[in-house]
Short mmCIF file of C-alpha atoms in Angstrom, two decimals:
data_model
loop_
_atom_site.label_atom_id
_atom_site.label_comp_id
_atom_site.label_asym_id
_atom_site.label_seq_id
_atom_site.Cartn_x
_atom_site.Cartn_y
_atom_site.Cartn_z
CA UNK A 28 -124.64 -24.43 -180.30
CA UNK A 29 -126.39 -27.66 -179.18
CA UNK A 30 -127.58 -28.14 -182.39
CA UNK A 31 -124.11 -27.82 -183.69
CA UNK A 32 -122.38 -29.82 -181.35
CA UNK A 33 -124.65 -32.33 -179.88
CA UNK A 34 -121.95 -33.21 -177.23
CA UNK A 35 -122.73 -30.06 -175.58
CA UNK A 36 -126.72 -30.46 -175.55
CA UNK A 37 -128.58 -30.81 -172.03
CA UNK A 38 -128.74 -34.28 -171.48
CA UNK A 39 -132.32 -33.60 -169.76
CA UNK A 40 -134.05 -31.96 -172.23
CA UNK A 41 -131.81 -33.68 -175.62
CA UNK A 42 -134.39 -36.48 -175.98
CA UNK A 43 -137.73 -34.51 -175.09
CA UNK A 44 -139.89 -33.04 -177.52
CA UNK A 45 -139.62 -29.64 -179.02
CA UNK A 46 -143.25 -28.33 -177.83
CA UNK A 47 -142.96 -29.61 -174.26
CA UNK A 48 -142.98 -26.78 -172.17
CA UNK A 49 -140.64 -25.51 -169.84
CA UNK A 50 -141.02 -26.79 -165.82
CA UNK A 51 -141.09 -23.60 -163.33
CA UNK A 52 -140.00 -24.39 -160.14
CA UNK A 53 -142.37 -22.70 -157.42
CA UNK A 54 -140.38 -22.11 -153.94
CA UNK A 55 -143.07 -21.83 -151.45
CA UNK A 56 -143.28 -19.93 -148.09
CA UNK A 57 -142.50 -22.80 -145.91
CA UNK A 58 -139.46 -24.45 -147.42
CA UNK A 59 -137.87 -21.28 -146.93
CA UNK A 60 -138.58 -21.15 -142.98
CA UNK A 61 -137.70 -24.89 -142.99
CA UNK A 62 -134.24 -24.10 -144.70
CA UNK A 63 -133.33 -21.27 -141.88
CA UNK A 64 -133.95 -23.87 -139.34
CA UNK A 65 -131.55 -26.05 -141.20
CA UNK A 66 -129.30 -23.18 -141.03
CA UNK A 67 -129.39 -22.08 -137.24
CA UNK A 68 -129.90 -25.91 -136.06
CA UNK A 69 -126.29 -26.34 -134.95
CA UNK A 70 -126.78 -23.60 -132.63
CA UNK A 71 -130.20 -25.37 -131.24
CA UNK A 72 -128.34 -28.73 -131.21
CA UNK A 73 -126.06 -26.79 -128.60
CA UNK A 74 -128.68 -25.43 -126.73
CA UNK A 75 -130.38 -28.96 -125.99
CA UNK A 76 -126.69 -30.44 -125.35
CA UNK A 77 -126.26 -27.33 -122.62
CA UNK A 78 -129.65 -28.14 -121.05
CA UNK A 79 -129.21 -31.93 -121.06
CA UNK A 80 -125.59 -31.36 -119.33
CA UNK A 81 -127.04 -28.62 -116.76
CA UNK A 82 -130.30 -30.97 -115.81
CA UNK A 83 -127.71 -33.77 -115.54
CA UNK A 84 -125.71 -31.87 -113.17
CA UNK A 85 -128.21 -30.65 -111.13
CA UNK A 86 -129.39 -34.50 -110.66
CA UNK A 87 -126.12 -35.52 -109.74
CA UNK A 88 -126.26 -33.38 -106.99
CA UNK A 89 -129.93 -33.97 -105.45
CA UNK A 90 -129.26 -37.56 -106.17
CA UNK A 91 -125.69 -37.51 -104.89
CA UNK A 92 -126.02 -39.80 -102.02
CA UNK A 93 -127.76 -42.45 -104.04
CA UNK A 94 -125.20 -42.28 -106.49
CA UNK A 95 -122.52 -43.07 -104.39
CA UNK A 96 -123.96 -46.04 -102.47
CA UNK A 97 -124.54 -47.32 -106.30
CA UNK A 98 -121.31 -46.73 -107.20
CA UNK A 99 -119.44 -48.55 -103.84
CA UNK A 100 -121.99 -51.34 -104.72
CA UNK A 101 -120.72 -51.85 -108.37
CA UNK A 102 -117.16 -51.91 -107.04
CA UNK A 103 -117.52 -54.64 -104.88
CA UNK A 104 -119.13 -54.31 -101.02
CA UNK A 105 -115.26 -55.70 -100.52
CA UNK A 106 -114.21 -52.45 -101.36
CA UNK A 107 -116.22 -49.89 -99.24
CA UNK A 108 -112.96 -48.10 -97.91
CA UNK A 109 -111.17 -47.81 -101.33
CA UNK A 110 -114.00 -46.65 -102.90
CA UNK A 111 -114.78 -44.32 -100.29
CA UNK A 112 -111.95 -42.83 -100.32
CA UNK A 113 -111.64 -42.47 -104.16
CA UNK A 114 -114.74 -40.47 -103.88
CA UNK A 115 -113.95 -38.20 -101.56
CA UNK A 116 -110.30 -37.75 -102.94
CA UNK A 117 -112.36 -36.69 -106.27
CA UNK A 118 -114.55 -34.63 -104.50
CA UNK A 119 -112.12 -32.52 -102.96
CA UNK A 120 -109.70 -32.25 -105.57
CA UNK A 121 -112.81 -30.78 -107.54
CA UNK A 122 -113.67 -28.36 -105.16
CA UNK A 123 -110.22 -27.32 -104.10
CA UNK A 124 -110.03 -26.34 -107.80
CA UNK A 125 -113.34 -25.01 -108.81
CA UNK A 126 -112.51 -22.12 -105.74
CA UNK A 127 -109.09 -21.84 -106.46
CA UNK A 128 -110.39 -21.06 -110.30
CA UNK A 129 -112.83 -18.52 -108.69
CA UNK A 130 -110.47 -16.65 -106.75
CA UNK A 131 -107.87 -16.14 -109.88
CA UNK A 132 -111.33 -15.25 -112.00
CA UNK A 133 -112.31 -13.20 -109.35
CA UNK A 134 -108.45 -11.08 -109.47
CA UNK A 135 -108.17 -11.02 -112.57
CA UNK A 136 -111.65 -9.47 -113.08
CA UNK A 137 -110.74 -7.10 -111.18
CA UNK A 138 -107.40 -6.35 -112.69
CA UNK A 139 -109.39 -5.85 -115.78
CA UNK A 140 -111.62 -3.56 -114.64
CA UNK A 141 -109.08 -1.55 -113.11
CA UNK A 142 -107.09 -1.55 -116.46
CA UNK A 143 -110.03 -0.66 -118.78
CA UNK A 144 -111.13 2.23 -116.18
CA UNK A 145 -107.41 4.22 -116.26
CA UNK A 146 -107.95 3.28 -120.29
CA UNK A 147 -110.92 5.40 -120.36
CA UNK A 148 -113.46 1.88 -121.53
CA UNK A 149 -117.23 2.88 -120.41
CA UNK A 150 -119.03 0.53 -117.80
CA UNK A 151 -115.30 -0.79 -117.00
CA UNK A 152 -116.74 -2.92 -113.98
CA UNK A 153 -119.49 -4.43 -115.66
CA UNK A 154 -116.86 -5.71 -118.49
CA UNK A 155 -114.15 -6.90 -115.41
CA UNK A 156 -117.21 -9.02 -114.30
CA UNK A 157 -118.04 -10.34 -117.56
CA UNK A 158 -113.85 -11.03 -118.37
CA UNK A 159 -114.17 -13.24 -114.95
CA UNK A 160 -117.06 -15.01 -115.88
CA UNK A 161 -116.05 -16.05 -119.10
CA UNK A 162 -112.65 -17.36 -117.78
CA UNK A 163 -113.93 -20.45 -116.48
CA UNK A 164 -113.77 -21.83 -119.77
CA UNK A 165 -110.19 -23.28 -120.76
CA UNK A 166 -108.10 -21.47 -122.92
CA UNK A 167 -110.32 -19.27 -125.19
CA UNK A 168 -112.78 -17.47 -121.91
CA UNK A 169 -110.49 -14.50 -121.31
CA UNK A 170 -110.25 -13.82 -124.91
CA UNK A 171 -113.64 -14.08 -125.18
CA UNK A 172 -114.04 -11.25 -122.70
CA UNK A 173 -111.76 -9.55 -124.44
CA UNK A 174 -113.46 -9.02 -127.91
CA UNK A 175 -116.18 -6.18 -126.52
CA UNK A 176 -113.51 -4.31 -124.76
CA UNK A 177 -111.69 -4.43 -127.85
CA UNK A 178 -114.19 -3.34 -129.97
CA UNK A 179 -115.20 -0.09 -127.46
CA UNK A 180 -111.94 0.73 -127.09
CA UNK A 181 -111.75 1.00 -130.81
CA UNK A 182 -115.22 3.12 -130.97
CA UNK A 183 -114.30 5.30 -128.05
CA UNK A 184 -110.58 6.06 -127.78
CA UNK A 185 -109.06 8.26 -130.44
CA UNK A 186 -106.22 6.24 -132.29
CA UNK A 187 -104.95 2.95 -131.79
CA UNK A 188 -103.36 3.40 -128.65
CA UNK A 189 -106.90 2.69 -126.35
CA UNK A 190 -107.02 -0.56 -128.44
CA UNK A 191 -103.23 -1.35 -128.24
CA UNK A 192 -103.70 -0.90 -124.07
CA UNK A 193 -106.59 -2.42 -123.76
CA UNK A 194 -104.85 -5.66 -125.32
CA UNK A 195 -101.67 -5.29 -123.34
CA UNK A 196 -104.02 -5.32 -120.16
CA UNK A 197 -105.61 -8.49 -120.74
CA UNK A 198 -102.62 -10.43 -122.46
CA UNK A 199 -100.60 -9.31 -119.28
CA UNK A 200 -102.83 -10.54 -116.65
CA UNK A 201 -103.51 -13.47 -118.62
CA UNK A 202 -99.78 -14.52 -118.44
CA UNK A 203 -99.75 -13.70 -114.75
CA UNK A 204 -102.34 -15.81 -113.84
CA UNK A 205 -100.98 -18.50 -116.12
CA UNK A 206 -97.66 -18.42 -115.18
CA UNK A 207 -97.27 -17.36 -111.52
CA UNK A 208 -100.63 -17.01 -109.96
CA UNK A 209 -102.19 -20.89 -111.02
CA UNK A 210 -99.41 -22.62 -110.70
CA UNK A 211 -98.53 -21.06 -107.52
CA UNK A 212 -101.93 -21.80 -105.62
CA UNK A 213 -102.73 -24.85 -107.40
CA UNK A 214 -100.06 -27.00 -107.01
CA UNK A 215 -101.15 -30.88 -107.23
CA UNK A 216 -104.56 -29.61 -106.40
CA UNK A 217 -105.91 -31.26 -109.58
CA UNK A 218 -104.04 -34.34 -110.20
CA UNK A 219 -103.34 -33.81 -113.69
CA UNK A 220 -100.89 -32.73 -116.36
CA UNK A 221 -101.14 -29.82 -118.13
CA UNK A 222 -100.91 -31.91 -121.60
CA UNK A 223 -103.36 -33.89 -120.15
CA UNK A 224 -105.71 -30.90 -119.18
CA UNK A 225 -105.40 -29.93 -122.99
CA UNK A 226 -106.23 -33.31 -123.97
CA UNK A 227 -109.33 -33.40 -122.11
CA UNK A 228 -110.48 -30.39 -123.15
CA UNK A 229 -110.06 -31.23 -127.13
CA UNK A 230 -111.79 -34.67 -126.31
CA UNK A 231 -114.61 -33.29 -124.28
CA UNK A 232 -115.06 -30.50 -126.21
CA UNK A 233 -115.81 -32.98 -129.14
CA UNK A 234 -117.90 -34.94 -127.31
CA UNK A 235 -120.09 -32.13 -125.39
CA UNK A 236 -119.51 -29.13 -127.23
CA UNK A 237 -118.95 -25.98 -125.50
CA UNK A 238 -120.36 -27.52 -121.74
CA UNK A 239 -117.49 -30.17 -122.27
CA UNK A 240 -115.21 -27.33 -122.65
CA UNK A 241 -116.51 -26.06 -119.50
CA UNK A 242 -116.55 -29.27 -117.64
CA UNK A 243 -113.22 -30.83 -119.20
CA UNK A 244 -111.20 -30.35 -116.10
CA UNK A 245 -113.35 -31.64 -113.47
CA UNK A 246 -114.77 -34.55 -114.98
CA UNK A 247 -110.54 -35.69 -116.12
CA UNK A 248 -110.08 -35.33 -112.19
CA UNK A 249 -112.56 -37.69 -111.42
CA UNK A 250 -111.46 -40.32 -114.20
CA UNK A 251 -107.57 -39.56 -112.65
CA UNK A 252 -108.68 -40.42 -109.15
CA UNK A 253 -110.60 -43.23 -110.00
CA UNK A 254 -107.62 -44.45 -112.03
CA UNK A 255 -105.70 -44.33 -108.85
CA UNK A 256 -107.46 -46.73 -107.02
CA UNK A 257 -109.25 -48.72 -109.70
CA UNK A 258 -106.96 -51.38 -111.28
CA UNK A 259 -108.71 -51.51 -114.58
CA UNK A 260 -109.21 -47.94 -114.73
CA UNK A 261 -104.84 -47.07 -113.87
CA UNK A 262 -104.26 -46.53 -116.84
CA UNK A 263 -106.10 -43.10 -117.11
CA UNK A 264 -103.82 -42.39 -113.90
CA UNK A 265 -100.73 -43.27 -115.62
CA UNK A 266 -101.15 -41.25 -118.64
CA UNK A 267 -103.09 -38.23 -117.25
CA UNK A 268 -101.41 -38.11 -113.70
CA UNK A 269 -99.33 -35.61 -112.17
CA UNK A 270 -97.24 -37.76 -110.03
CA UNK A 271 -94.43 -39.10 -111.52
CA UNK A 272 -94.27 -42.65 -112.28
CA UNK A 273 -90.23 -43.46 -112.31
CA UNK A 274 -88.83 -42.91 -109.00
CA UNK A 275 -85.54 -41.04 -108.38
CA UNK A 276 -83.41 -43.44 -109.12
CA UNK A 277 -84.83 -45.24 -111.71
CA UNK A 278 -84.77 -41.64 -113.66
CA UNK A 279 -81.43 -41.29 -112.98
CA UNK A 280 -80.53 -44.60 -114.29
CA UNK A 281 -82.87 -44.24 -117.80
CA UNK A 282 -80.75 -40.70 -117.78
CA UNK A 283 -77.47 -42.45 -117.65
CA UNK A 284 -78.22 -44.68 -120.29
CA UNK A 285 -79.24 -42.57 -122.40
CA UNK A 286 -75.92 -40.43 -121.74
CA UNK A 287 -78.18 -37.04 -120.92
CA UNK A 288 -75.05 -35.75 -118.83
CA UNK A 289 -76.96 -32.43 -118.38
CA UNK A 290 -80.26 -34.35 -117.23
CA UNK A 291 -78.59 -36.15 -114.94
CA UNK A 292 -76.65 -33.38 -113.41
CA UNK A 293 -79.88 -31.82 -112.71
CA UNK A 294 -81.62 -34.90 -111.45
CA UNK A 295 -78.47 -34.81 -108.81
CA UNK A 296 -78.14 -31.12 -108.01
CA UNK A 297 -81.75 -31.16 -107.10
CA UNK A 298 -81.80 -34.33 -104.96
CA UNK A 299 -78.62 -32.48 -103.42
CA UNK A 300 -81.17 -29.04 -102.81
CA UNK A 301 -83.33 -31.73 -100.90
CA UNK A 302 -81.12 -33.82 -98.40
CA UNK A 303 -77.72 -34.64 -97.76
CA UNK A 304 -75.24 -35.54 -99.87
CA UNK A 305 -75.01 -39.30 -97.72
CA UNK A 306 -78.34 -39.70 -98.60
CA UNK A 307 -77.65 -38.90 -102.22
CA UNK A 308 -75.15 -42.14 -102.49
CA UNK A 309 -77.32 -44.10 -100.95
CA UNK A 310 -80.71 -43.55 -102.12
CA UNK A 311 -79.91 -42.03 -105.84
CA UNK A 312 -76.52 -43.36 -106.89
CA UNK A 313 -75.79 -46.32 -106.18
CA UNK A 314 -78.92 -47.76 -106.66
CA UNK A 315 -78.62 -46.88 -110.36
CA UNK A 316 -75.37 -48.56 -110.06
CA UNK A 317 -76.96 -51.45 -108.84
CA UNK A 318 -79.29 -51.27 -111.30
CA UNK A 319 -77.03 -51.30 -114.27
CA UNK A 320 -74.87 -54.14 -113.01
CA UNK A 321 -78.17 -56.06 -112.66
CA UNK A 322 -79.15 -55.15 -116.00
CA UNK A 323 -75.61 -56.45 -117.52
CA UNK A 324 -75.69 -59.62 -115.53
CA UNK A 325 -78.71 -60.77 -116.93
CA UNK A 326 -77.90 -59.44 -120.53
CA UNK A 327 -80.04 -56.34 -120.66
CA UNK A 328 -77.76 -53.47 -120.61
CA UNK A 329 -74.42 -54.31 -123.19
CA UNK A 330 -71.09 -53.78 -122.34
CA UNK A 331 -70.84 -50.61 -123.98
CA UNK A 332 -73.52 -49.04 -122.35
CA UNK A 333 -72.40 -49.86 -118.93
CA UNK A 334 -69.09 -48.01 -119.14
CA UNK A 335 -71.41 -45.11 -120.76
CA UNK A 336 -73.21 -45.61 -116.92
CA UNK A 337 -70.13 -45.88 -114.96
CA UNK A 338 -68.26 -43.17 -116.88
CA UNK A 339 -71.07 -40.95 -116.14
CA UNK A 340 -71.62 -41.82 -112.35
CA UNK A 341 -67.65 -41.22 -111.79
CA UNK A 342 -68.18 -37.79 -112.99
CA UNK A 343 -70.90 -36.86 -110.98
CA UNK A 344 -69.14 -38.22 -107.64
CA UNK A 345 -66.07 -36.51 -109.10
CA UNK A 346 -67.86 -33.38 -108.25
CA UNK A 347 -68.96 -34.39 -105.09
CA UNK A 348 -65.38 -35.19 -103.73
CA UNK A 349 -63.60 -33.22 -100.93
CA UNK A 350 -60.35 -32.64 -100.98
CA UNK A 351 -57.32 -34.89 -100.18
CA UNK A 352 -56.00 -35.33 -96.21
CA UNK A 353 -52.46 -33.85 -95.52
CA UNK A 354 -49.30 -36.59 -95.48
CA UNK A 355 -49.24 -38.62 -92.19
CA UNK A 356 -52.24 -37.04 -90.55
CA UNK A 357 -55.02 -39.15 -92.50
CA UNK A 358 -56.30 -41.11 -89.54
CA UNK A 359 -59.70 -42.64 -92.02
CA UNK A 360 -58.98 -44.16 -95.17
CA UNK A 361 -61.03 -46.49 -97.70
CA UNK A 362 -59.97 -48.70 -100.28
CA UNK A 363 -61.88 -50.91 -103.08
CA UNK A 364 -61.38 -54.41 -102.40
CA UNK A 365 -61.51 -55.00 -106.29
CA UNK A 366 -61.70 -52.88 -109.46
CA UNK A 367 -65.47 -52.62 -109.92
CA UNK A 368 -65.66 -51.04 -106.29
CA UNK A 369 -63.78 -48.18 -106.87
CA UNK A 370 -67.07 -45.63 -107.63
CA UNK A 371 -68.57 -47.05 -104.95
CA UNK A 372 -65.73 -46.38 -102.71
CA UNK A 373 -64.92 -42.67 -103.84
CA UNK A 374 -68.70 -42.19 -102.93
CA UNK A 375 -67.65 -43.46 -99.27
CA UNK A 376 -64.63 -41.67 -99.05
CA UNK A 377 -66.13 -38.06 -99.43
CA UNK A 378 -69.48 -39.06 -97.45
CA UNK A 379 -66.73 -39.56 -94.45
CA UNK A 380 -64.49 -36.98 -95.39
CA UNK A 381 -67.41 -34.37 -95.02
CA UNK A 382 -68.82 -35.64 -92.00
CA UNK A 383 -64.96 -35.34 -90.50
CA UNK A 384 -64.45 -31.82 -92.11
CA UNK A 385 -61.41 -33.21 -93.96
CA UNK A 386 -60.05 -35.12 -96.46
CA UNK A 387 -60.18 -39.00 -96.95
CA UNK A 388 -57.88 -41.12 -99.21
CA UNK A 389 -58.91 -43.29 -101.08
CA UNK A 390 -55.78 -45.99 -101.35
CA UNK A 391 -54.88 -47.36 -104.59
CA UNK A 392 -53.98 -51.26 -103.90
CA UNK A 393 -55.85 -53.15 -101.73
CA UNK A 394 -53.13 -55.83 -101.33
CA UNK A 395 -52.66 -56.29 -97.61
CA UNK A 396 -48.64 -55.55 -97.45
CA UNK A 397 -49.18 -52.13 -99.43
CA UNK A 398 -52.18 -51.55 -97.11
CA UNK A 399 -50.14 -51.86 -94.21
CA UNK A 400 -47.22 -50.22 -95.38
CA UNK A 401 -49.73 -47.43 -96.35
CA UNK A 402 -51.65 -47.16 -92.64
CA UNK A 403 -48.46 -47.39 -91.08
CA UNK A 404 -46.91 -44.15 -92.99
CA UNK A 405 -50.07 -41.99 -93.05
CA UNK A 406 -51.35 -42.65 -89.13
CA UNK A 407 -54.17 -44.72 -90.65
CA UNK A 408 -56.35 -45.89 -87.49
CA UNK A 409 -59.95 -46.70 -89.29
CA UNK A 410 -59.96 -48.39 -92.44
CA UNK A 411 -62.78 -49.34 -93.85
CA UNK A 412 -63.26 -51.90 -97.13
CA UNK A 413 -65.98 -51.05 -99.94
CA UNK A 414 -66.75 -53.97 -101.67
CA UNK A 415 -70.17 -53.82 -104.23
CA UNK A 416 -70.72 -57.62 -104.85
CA UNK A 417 -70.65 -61.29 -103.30
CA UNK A 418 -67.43 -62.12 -104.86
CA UNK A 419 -65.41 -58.50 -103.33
CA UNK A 420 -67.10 -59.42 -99.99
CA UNK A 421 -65.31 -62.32 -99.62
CA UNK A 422 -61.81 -61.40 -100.54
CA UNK A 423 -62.96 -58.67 -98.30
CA UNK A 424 -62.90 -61.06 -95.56
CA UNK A 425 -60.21 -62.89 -96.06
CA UNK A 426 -58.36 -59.23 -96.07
CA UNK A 427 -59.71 -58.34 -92.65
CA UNK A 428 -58.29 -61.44 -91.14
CA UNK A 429 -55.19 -60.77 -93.01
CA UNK A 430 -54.80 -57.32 -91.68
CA UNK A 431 -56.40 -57.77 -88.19
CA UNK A 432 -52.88 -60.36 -87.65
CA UNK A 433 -50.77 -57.85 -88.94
CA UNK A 434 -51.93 -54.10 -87.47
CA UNK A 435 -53.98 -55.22 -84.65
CA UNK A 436 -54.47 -51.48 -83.31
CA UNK A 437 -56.18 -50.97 -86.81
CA UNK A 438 -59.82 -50.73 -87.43
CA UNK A 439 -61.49 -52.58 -90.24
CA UNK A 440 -65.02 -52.10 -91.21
CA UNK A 441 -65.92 -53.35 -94.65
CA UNK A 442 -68.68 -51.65 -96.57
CA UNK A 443 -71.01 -54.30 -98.59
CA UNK A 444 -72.93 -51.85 -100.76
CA UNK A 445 -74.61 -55.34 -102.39
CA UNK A 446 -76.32 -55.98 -99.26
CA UNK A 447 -80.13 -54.46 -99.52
CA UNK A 448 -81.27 -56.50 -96.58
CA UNK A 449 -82.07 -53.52 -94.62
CA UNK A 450 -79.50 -54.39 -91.58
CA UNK A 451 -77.37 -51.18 -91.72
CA UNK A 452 -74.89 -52.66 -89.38
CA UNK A 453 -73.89 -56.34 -88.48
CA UNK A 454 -71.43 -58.33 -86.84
CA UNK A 455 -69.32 -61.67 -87.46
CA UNK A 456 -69.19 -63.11 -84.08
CA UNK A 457 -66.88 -65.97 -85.04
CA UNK A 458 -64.09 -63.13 -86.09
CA UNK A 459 -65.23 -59.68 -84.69
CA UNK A 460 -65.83 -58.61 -88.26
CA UNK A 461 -68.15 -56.06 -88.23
CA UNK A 462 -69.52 -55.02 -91.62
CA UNK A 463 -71.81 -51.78 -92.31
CA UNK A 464 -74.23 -51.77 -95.51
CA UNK A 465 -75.10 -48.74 -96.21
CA UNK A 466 -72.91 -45.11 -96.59
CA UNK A 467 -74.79 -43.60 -93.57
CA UNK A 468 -74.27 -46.19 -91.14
CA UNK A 469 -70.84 -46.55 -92.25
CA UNK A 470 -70.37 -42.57 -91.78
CA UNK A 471 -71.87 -42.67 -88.15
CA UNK A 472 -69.55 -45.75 -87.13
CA UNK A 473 -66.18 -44.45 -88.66
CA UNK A 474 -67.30 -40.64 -86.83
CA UNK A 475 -68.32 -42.65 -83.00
CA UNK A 476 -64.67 -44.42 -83.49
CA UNK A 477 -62.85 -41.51 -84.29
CA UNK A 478 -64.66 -39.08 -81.33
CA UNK A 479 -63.90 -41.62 -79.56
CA UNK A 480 -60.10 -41.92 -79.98
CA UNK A 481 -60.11 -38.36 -80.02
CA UNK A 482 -61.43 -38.00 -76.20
CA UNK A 483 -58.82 -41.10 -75.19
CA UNK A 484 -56.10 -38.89 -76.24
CA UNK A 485 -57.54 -35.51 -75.06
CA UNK A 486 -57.78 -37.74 -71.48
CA UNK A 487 -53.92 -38.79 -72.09
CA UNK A 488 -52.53 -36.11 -72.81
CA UNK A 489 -54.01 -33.04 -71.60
CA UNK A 490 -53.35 -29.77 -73.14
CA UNK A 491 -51.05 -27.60 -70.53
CA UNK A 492 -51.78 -24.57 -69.00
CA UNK A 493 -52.20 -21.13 -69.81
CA UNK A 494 -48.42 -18.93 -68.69
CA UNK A 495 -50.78 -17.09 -66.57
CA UNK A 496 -52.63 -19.67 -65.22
CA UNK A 497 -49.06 -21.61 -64.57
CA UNK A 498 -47.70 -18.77 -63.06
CA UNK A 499 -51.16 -18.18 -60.47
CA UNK A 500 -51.04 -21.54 -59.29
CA UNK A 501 -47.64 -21.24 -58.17
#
């Protein structure tokens, strides 16, 4: 055929001579033992990586005191106590987890061994020990200590049903300990997100092999806790931390934008599990309102997206609201000195209303004829003035004076929600004004003014006798 079609011909032997003899190639004896060393080398190249990782660690520790005046040297002698404690914050977080790790290993063990002994699995202990063991690695280590149980179970049980139990038994305690047990004894023991404990073990277990797979966990703790108290190094903290790096409000408020009406429902039902609802206004709420009016002032948040944020926050103080007082018995009532202070004011309003055990209204106008007209019909005797920025504060003002000439038996508190100062309560000497900036303090005023005109009338007019009573003393 070469011949034929010369296309086809070898293009080694097309130019040699027609007598030259064939080449036999000769494999000896020792390229064949060198080839099977190619072969297994991976699994020597993990064997020296295992060895150089276990003398490493066993260095670390004789040498551990030396190591750490090193390392509070290369920070900076300035630095002793941060560095100190970054150590030790590491070291315990390690060793909190390495025995928490044991004692789940050490269960569940045990659980398997119990399992594979009802099953009817020969030498059920010895494999319970061996499923432990192998569960320090991430992950894959209880399926690991799975595969010989497996395989008896198949050998020695008749049927499929040895093998079928035998799998139920280690996928069950496997999600128990994932699950319940772990996460229950655990807690923030570690430091460190569970994506970022995957993480680390895919990146370690590149770089190390299977010893980074054993030692992912720890050694991420250590970079974590570093991270905290290193500058440079804070970014490891930020992305492979635990702790969450918005704080309540500011979730809430990226929540609101974002119009996640079921996120921040939840963000406010939990806060709700966790303190009062006073403290809920002002440490949650209107701080995000704050926040968003900030954001608009300075051209960050559009117009659009602000009503999206105030829409949302009157519908979560909507369901925080108490129910209205009856006609001419509402002796507290709050009113927003302009428009914009209206959420604000509803937030007041039940904060008050709850601490009283009864309704507050919250009045519609905030002109100072309706007001008065308005206290006058309802028994209004404490009334107390939201007002969220500079500009409501002082028309505010001008309305106390207005209405302290006109009712003078009325109270008037106003309630600057702007004011962040930190003075909960303060007073205008000049005109008696006295002005509350915060929810709570404006809660524990209104309640001390209206205990207190309670007992003044309880003294005036006491409550009369008893028939019997009446009828003894004479």
């Amino acid at each position: 055929d070469a011949a034929e079609n010369p296309a086809h011909a070898n293009p080694i032997t097309a130019g040699a001579p027609a007598d030259v003899p064939a080449v036999a190639v000769v494999v000896r004896e020792e390229d064949e033992i060198f080839d099977q060393l190619v072969a297994i080398s991976p699994a020597f190249h993990h064997l020296g990586t295992a060895c150089m990782v276990a003398i490493l660690v066993v260095l670390l520790l004789v040498y551990a005191e030396d190591l750490r005046d090193r390392i509070i040297v290369l920070a900076g002698t300035q630095q002793i106590s941060v560095t100190s404690q970054a150590l030790e914050e590491a070291a315990s977080k390690v060793g909190k987890y390495l025995f928490m790790l044991s004692i789940v290993n050490a269960g569940f063990g045990l659980g398997v061994a119990a399992g594979l002994y009802f099953i009817g699995i020969p030498n059920a202990l010895l494999l319970g020990v061996l499923a432990g063991v192998l569960r320090f690695i991430p992950l894959v280590g209880a399926w690991m200590g799975a595969a010989i149980p497996l395989l008896l179970a198949m050998a020695v049980v008749p049927g499929w049903g040895g093998v079928l139990w035998t799998f139920v038994v280690f996928a069950a305690l496997e999600i128990l300990a994932n699950f319940l047990v772990e996460p229950l004894i655990y807690g923030h023991s570690t430091g460190i997100s569970s994506t970022a404990v995957i993480v680390a073990i895919l990146f370690w277990t590149l770089v190390w092999g299977g010893v980074g797979l054993l030692l992912a966990v720890p050694v991420t703790v250590c970079v974590v806790v570093f991270g905290k108290y290193v500058e440079p190094l804070r970014v490891f903290y930020i992305l492979l931390g635990d702790e969450p790096m918005l704080s309540g409000e500011r979730r809430l408020y990226h929540r609101l934008v974002t119009g996640d009406v079921a996120a921040s429902e939840e963000i406010v039902r939990t806060a709700l599990e966790e303190s009062s609802p006073t403290q809920v206004y002002d440490q949650l709420l209107l701080p995000a309102l704050r926040t968003a009016r900030a954001d608009h002032a300075r051209g960050a948040l559009s117009e659009e997206r602000l009503s999206v944020v105030t829409e949302l926050l009157e519908t979560l103080t909507a369901e925080l609201q108490t129910t209205a007082c009856e006609a001419g018995s509402c002796t507290v009532a709050c009113v927003a000195v302009e428009d914009g202070d209206r959420i604000a004011t509803r937030m007041a309003a039940t904060a008050v209303g709850r601490a009283l055990e009864h309704g507050v209204p919250v009045l519609e106008s905030s002109m100072a004829t309706d007001l008065q007209t308005s206290a006058e019909a309802n028994g209004t005797s404490v009334l107390l003035l939201v007002t969220t920025s500079s500009e409501s504060l002082v028309r505010g003002r001008l309305l106390y004076k207005m209405l302290a000439k006109r009712i003078p038996k009325l109270r008037v508190y106003v309630l600057d929600l702007a004011d962040v100062s930190g003075a909960h309560v303060t007073r205008d000497a000049a005109s008696g004004l006295t002005i509350v900036t915060t929810i709570a303090a404006a809660v524990e005023k209104v309640g001390q003014v209206v205990r207190g005109q309670a007992s003044v009338n309880a003294t005036a007019d006491p409550a009369p006798l008893p028939l019997q009573a009446t009828a003894a003393a004479i």
